[in-house]
PDB file of C-alpha atoms in Angstrom:
ATOM      1  CA  MET A   1       0.754  17.383   1.785  1.00  0.00           C
ATOM      2  CA  GLN A   2       0.569  17.738   5.563  1.00  0.00           C
ATOM      3  CA  ARG A   3       1.476  14.602   7.450  1.00  0.00           C
ATOM      4  CA  LEU A   4      -1.249  13.339   9.761  1.00  0.00           C
ATOM      5  CA  SER A   5      -0.103  12.354  13.228  1.00  0.00           C
ATOM      6  CA  PHE A   6      -0.597   8.824  14.522  1.00  0.00           C
ATOM      7  CA  GLU A   7       1.565   9.027  17.636  1.00  0.00           C
ATOM      8  CA  THR A   8      -1.169   8.018  20.079  1.00  0.00           C
ATOM      9  CA  THR A   9      -3.782   5.979  18.235  1.00  0.00           C
ATOM     10  CA  GLY A  10      -2.150   5.075  14.936  1.00  0.00           C
ATOM     11  CA  VAL A  11      -4.790   6.778  12.774  1.00  0.00           C
ATOM     12  CA  PRO A  12      -6.252  10.269  13.301  1.00  0.00           C
ATOM     13  CA  ALA A  13      -9.906  10.308  14.369  1.00  0.00           C
ATOM     14  CA  PRO A  14     -11.392  11.723  11.118  1.00  0.00           C
ATOM     15  CA  VAL A  15      -9.493   9.171   9.072  1.00  0.00           C
ATOM     16  CA  ARG A  16     -10.325   6.382  11.536  1.00  0.00           C
ATOM     17  CA  ALA A  17     -13.989   7.053  10.870  1.00  0.00           C
ATOM     18  CA  VAL A  18     -13.468   6.674   7.139  1.00  0.00           C
ATOM     19  CA  LEU A  19     -11.264   3.614   7.479  1.00  0.00           C
ATOM     20  CA  SER A  20     -13.924   2.091   9.681  1.00  0.00           C
ATOM     21  CA  SER A  21     -16.794   2.448   7.262  1.00  0.00           C
ATOM     22  CA  THR A  22     -15.542   2.042   3.719  1.00  0.00           C
ATOM     23  CA  GLY A  23     -13.811  -0.559   1.634  1.00  0.00           C
ATOM     24  CA  ALA A  24     -11.268  -0.177  -1.108  1.00  0.00           C
ATOM     25  CA  GLU A  25     -13.756   0.071  -3.953  1.00  0.00           C
ATOM     26  CA  PRO A  26     -16.287   2.856  -4.523  1.00  0.00           C
ATOM     27  CA  GLY A  27     -19.919   1.764  -4.518  1.00  0.00           C
ATOM     28  CA  THR A  28     -22.146   1.787  -7.555  1.00  0.00           C
ATOM     29  CA  THR A  29     -25.433   2.767  -5.927  1.00  0.00           C
ATOM     30  CA  GLY A  30     -26.691   5.967  -4.328  1.00  0.00           C
ATOM     31  CA  SER A  31     -23.821   5.782  -1.834  1.00  0.00           C
ATOM     32  CA  SER A  32     -21.226   6.111  -4.585  1.00  0.00           C
ATOM     33  CA  VAL A  33     -20.464   9.779  -3.949  1.00  0.00           C
ATOM     34  CA  THR A  34     -19.970   9.198  -0.236  1.00  0.00           C
ATOM     35  CA  ARG A  35     -17.802   6.169  -0.826  1.00  0.00           C
ATOM     36  CA  MET A  36     -15.679   8.017  -3.375  1.00  0.00           C
ATOM     37  CA  ALA A  37     -15.170  10.849  -0.904  1.00  0.00           C
ATOM     38  CA  ASP A  38     -14.261   8.327   1.797  1.00  0.00           C
ATOM     39  CA  ALA A  39     -11.792   6.673  -0.552  1.00  0.00           C
ATOM     40  CA  GLU A  40     -10.165  10.058  -1.171  1.00  0.00           C
ATOM     41  CA  VAL A  41      -9.716  10.590   2.574  1.00  0.00           C
ATOM     42  CA  ALA A  42      -8.249   7.102   3.024  1.00  0.00           C
ATOM     43  CA  ARG A  43      -5.970   7.595   0.013  1.00  0.00           C
ATOM     44  CA  ALA A  44      -4.781  10.961   1.335  1.00  0.00           C
ATOM     45  CA  TRP A  45      -3.949   9.414   4.703  1.00  0.00           C
ATOM     46  CA  LEU A  46      -2.006   6.593   3.095  1.00  0.00           C
ATOM     47  CA  LEU A  47       0.012   8.988   0.943  1.00  0.00           C
ATOM     48  CA  ALA A  48       0.807  11.165   3.971  1.00  0.00           C
ATOM     49  CA  GLN A  49       2.611   8.322   5.732  1.00  0.00           C
ATOM     50  CA  PRO A  50       6.425   8.165   5.640  1.00  0.00           C
ATOM     51  CA  SER A  51       6.411   4.661   4.119  1.00  0.00           C
ATOM     52  CA  PRO A  52       4.186   1.602   3.681  1.00  0.00           C
ATOM     53  CA  GLU A  53       5.950   0.010   6.638  1.00  0.00           C
ATOM     54  CA  GLU A  54       5.086   2.983   8.875  1.00  0.00           C
ATOM     55  CA  ALA A  55       1.502   2.933   7.618  1.00  0.00           C
ATOM     56  CA  ASP A  56       1.242  -0.735   8.609  1.00  0.00           C
ATOM     57  CA  LYS A  57       2.555   0.078  12.093  1.00  0.00           C
ATOM     58  CA  ALA A  58       0.034   2.916  12.412  1.00  0.00           C
ATOM     59  CA  LEU A  59      -2.812   0.630  11.413  1.00  0.00           C
ATOM     60  CA  LEU A  60      -1.785  -2.028  13.929  1.00  0.00           C
ATOM     61  CA  THR A  61      -1.593   0.625  16.650  1.00  0.00           C
ATOM     62  CA  SER A  62      -5.014   1.933  15.690  1.00  0.00           C
ATOM     63  CA  LEU A  63      -6.646  -1.507  15.784  1.00  0.00           C
ATOM     64  CA  ARG A  64      -5.193  -2.212  19.199  1.00  0.00           C
ATOM     65  CA  SER A  65      -5.833   1.169  20.839  1.00  0.00           C
ATOM     66  CA  SER A  66      -9.233   2.107  19.431  1.00  0.00           C
ATOM     67  CA  LEU A  67     -10.855  -1.279  18.728  1.00  0.00           C
ATOM     68  CA  GLY A  68      -9.166  -3.680  21.112  1.00  0.00           C
ATOM     69  CA  VAL A  69      -8.096  -5.932  18.245  1.00  0.00           C
ATOM     70  CA  GLU A  70      -4.555  -7.291  18.281  1.00  0.00           C
ATOM     71  CA  VAL A  71      -3.041  -8.590  15.048  1.00  0.00           C
ATOM     72  CA  THR A  72       0.370 -10.243  15.013  1.00  0.00           C
ATOM     73  CA  LEU A  73       2.603 -10.816  12.000  1.00  0.00           C
ATOM     74  CA  ASP A  74       4.634 -13.958  11.297  1.00  0.00           C
ATOM     75  CA  VAL A  75       8.001 -12.940   9.850  1.00  0.00           C
ATOM     76  CA  ALA A  76      10.534 -15.248   8.191  1.00  0.00           C
ATOM     77  CA  ILE A  77      14.134 -14.415   7.352  1.00  0.00           C
ATOM     78  CA  ARG A  78      15.092 -15.084   3.735  1.00  0.00           C
ATOM     79  CA  TYR A  79      18.614 -15.198   2.322  1.00  0.00           C
ATOM     80  CA  PRO A  80      18.533 -14.222  -1.379  1.00  0.00           C
ATOM     81  CA  LYS A  81      21.253 -15.342  -3.777  1.00  0.00           C
ATOM     82  CA  SER A  82      22.318 -11.725  -4.206  1.00  0.00           C
ATOM     83  CA  GLY A  83      23.473 -11.703  -0.585  1.00  0.00           C
ATOM     84  CA  GLY A  84      22.289 -10.275   2.692  1.00  0.00           C
ATOM     85  CA  PHE A  85      18.940 -11.161   4.180  1.00  0.00           C
ATOM     86  CA  LEU A  86      15.305 -10.073   3.955  1.00  0.00           C
ATOM     87  CA  ALA A  87      12.588 -10.102   6.591  1.00  0.00           C
ATOM     88  CA  GLN A  88       9.422 -11.283   4.845  1.00  0.00           C
ATOM     89  CA  THR A  89       5.926 -11.422   6.333  1.00  0.00           C
ATOM     90  CA  VAL A  90       4.505 -14.877   5.718  1.00  0.00           C
ATOM     91  CA  GLY A  91       1.354 -14.781   7.810  1.00  0.00           C
ATOM     92  CA  ALA A  92      -0.857 -12.819  10.166  1.00  0.00           C
ATOM     93  CA  SER A  93      -3.268 -13.795  12.906  1.00  0.00           C
ATOM     94  CA  VAL A  94      -5.712 -12.189  15.315  1.00  0.00           C
ATOM     95  CA  LEU A  95      -4.618 -12.802  18.896  1.00  0.00           C
ATOM     96  CA  PRO A  96      -6.968 -14.430  21.399  1.00  0.00           C
ATOM     97  CA  GLY A  97      -8.549 -11.896  23.695  1.00  0.00           C
ATOM     98  CA  SER A  98      -9.245  -9.404  20.908  1.00  0.00           C
ATOM     99  CA  ASP A  99     -12.654  -7.744  21.041  1.00  0.00           C
ATOM    100  CA  ALA A 100     -14.787 -10.035  18.873  1.00  0.00           C
ATOM    101  CA  ALA A 101     -17.512  -7.402  18.449  1.00  0.00           C
ATOM    102  CA  SER A 102     -14.970  -5.041  16.870  1.00  0.00           C
ATOM    103  CA  LEU A 103     -13.633  -7.516  14.312  1.00  0.00           C
ATOM    104  CA  PRO A 104     -15.977  -6.462  11.462  1.00  0.00           C
ATOM    105  CA  GLN A 105     -15.014  -2.824  11.981  1.00  0.00           C
ATOM    106  CA  ALA A 106     -11.332  -3.762  12.124  1.00  0.00           C
ATOM    107  CA  ALA A 107     -11.643  -5.726   8.889  1.00  0.00           C
ATOM    108  CA  SER A 108     -13.400  -2.803   7.206  1.00  0.00           C
ATOM    109  CA  ARG A 109     -10.666  -0.429   8.359  1.00  0.00           C
ATOM    110  CA  MET A 110      -7.970  -2.666   6.938  1.00  0.00           C
ATOM    111  CA  ARG A 111      -9.848  -3.035   3.634  1.00  0.00           C
ATOM    112  CA  ALA A 112      -9.940   0.738   3.335  1.00  0.00           C
ATOM    113  CA  ALA A 113      -6.176   0.795   3.864  1.00  0.00           C
ATOM    114  CA  LEU A 114      -5.929  -1.168   0.604  1.00  0.00           C
ATOM    115  CA  THR A 115      -7.379   1.776  -1.343  1.00  0.00           C
ATOM    116  CA  GLY A 116      -5.447   2.154  -4.589  1.00  0.00           C
ATOM    117  CA  PRO A 117      -4.265   5.305  -6.337  1.00  0.00           C
ATOM    118  CA  THR A 118      -6.204   7.103  -9.004  1.00  0.00           C
ATOM    119  CA  LYS A 119      -5.167   6.517 -12.598  1.00  0.00           C
ATOM    120  CA  GLU A 120      -3.785  10.046 -12.763  1.00  0.00           C
ATOM    121  CA  GLN A 121      -1.623   9.490  -9.694  1.00  0.00           C
ATOM    122  CA  ALA A 122      -0.319   6.198 -11.049  1.00  0.00           C
ATOM    123  CA  GLU A 123       0.586   7.786 -14.377  1.00  0.00           C
ATOM    124  CA  ASP A 124       2.323  10.729 -12.671  1.00  0.00           C
ATOM    125  CA  TRP A 125       4.511   8.372 -10.623  1.00  0.00           C
ATOM    126  CA  LEU A 126       5.358   6.352 -13.723  1.00  0.00           C
ATOM    127  CA  ILE A 127       6.411   9.512 -15.557  1.00  0.00           C
ATOM    128  CA  MET A 128       8.606  10.390 -12.572  1.00  0.00           C
ATOM    129  CA  LEU A 129      10.093   6.897 -12.622  1.00  0.00           C
ATOM    130  CA  GLN A 130      10.713   7.121 -16.353  1.00  0.00           C
ATOM    131  CA  ALA A 131      12.511  10.437 -15.959  1.00  0.00           C
ATOM    132  CA  ALA A 132      14.773   8.996 -13.247  1.00  0.00           C
ATOM    133  CA  CYS A 133      15.755   5.873 -15.174  1.00  0.00           C
ATOM    134  CA  ALA A 134      18.164   5.267 -17.992  1.00  0.00           C
ATOM    135  CA  GLY A 135      16.681   5.548 -21.470  1.00  0.00           C
ATOM    136  CA  GLY A 136      16.636   1.912 -22.588  1.00  0.00           C
ATOM    137  CA  ARG A 137      12.865   1.510 -22.214  1.00  0.00           C
ATOM    138  CA  ARG A 138      11.844   5.129 -22.439  1.00  0.00           C
ATOM    139  CA  SER A 139      10.252   4.995 -25.853  1.00  0.00           C
ATOM    140  CA  GLU A 140       8.340   1.848 -24.895  1.00  0.00           C
ATOM    141  CA  VAL A 141       6.843   3.213 -21.692  1.00  0.00           C
ATOM    142  CA  SER A 142       5.869   6.425 -23.457  1.00  0.00           C
ATOM    143  CA  ALA A 143       3.459   4.435 -25.590  1.00  0.00           C
ATOM    144  CA  THR A 144      -0.162   4.631 -24.514  1.00  0.00           C
ATOM    145  CA  VAL A 145      -0.631   0.879 -24.244  1.00  0.00           C
ATOM    146  CA  ALA A 146       2.466   0.460 -22.055  1.00  0.00           C
ATOM    147  CA  LEU A 147       1.421   3.307 -19.792  1.00  0.00           C
ATOM    148  CA  GLU A 148      -2.041   1.764 -19.395  1.00  0.00           C
ATOM    149  CA  LEU A 149      -0.507  -1.583 -18.433  1.00  0.00           C
ATOM    150  CA  TYR A 150       1.868  -0.108 -15.874  1.00  0.00           C
ATOM    151  CA  ALA A 151      -0.762   2.220 -14.398  1.00  0.00           C
ATOM    152  CA  GLY A 152      -3.226  -0.669 -14.182  1.00  0.00           C
ATOM    153  CA  CYS A 153      -0.646  -2.663 -12.241  1.00  0.00           C
ATOM    154  CA  LEU A 154      -0.118   0.153  -9.729  1.00  0.00           C
ATOM    155  CA  MET A 155      -3.854   0.654  -9.245  1.00  0.00           C
ATOM    156  CA  ARG A 156      -4.183  -2.928  -7.950  1.00  0.00           C
ATOM    157  CA  PHE A 157      -2.157  -2.027  -4.864  1.00  0.00           C
ATOM    158  CA  PRO A 158      -2.585   0.445  -1.969  1.00  0.00           C
ATOM    159  CA  ALA A 159      -1.817   4.021  -2.960  1.00  0.00           C
ATOM    160  CA  ASP A 160       1.160   4.418  -0.630  1.00  0.00           C
ATOM    161  CA  VAL A 161       2.617   1.123  -1.840  1.00  0.00           C
ATOM    162  CA  ALA A 162       2.304   2.131  -5.501  1.00  0.00           C
ATOM    163  CA  LYS A 163       4.049   5.438  -4.891  1.00  0.00           C
ATOM    164  CA  ALA A 164       6.784   3.901  -2.732  1.00  0.00           C
ATOM    165  CA  ALA A 165       7.483   1.228  -5.337  1.00  0.00           C
ATOM    166  CA  CYS A 166       8.050   3.854  -8.019  1.00  0.00           C
ATOM    167  CA  MET A 167      10.232   5.938  -5.710  1.00  0.00           C
ATOM    168  CA  ARG A 168      12.380   2.997  -4.641  1.00  0.00           C
ATOM    169  CA  LEU A 169      12.813   1.695  -8.165  1.00  0.00           C
ATOM    170  CA  ALA A 170      13.876   5.199  -9.180  1.00  0.00           C
ATOM    171  CA  LEU A 171      16.328   5.749  -6.326  1.00  0.00           C
ATOM    172  CA  ASP A 172      17.676   2.382  -5.194  1.00  0.00           C
ATOM    173  CA  PRO A 173      20.521   0.693  -7.112  1.00  0.00           C
ATOM    174  CA  ARG A 174      19.425  -2.464  -8.886  1.00  0.00           C
ATOM    175  CA  PRO A 175      21.384  -5.297 -10.535  1.00  0.00           C
ATOM    176  CA  GLY A 176      21.953  -4.581 -14.201  1.00  0.00           C
ATOM    177  CA  GLY A 177      21.700  -0.803 -13.920  1.00  0.00           C
ATOM    178  CA  ASN A 178      19.004   1.779 -13.404  1.00  0.00           C
ATOM    179  CA  TRP A 179      16.867   0.871 -16.405  1.00  0.00           C
ATOM    180  CA  PHE A 180      13.125   1.338 -16.434  1.00  0.00           C
ATOM    181  CA  PRO A 181      11.707  -1.742 -14.682  1.00  0.00           C
ATOM    182  CA  THR A 182       9.743  -4.421 -16.422  1.00  0.00           C
ATOM    183  CA  LEU A 183       6.091  -4.843 -15.537  1.00  0.00           C
ATOM    184  CA  ALA A 184       7.026  -7.987 -13.597  1.00  0.00           C
ATOM    185  CA  GLU A 185       9.618  -6.065 -11.548  1.00  0.00           C
ATOM    186  CA  LEU A 186       7.139  -3.332 -10.714  1.00  0.00           C
ATOM    187  CA  ASN A 187       4.489  -5.871  -9.725  1.00  0.00           C
ATOM    188  CA  ALA A 188       6.982  -7.792  -7.565  1.00  0.00           C
ATOM    189  CA  MET A 189       8.009  -4.623  -5.714  1.00  0.00           C
ATOM    190  CA  CYS A 190       4.379  -3.669  -5.031  1.00  0.00           C
ATOM    191  CA  ASP A 191       3.570  -7.220  -3.987  1.00  0.00           C
ATOM    192  CA  ALA A 192       6.420  -7.274  -1.477  1.00  0.00           C
ATOM    193  CA  LEU A 193       5.527  -3.882   0.010  1.00  0.00           C
ATOM    194  CA  SER A 194       1.828  -4.744   0.384  1.00  0.00           C
ATOM    195  CA  SER A 195       2.136  -8.336   1.608  1.00  0.00           C
ATOM    196  CA  SER A 196       1.886  -7.526   5.336  1.00  0.00           C
ATOM    197  CA  ARG A 197      -1.222  -5.407   4.905  1.00  0.00           C
ATOM    198  CA  ARG A 198      -2.969  -7.932   2.686  1.00  0.00           C
ATOM    199  CA  LEU A 199      -2.199 -10.710   5.155  1.00  0.00           C
ATOM    200  CA  MET A 200      -3.561  -8.578   8.006  1.00  0.00           C
ATOM    201  CA  ALA A 201      -6.733  -7.915   6.032  1.00  0.00           C
ATOM    202  CA  HIS A 202      -7.123 -11.622   5.304  1.00  0.00           C
ATOM    203  CA  ALA A 203      -6.623 -12.535   8.962  1.00  0.00           C
ATOM    204  CA  LEU A 204      -9.274 -10.039  10.050  1.00  0.00           C
ATOM    205  CA  GLU A 205     -11.724 -11.205   7.406  1.00  0.00           C
ATOM    206  CA  SER A 206     -11.167 -14.838   8.400  1.00  0.00           C
ATOM    207  CA  ALA A 207     -11.583 -14.057  12.085  1.00  0.00           C
TER     208      ALA A 207
END
């Protein structure tokens, strides 16, 4: 998939238009087809980004440069028992001086950036994750019910977050070995990767 540039405005103009006018969920009225098409464009843009973190930076740049809305993140440093440290986003706020008239459009754009993957995409990433992991849980995840549960979990999160979570769980060393993750582990990874974006969306909605 060709990567879309966001060097100047954070989000390319065609995608900005979609992110400005649609939310994360397709409609159920006569606008359903349009909304579904818009969701596909938003999903494609998310999946073209190098990482969820880079997508968040692009969105912040876009809000500031094209809408005059400045969102700041509150970051706390955590020191897990396993060692090292983690930078965790604990809050977000809209800075004074932001263009108040653009806040609804900014909120809509951020909602669209929460667009989840399709069921087929989620299942494909889970199959990839299964193939990359040791075989302890392989027979379990192959079951239809298990696959539905895991795919349903991924579909609750932004598409780029769901994909990145599967990739990182497949590639990054984890305590206890590279076994297929539990549903709780997968959910926790997605939750951590999407926390900044969800907090930004909440701040814009509240503003």
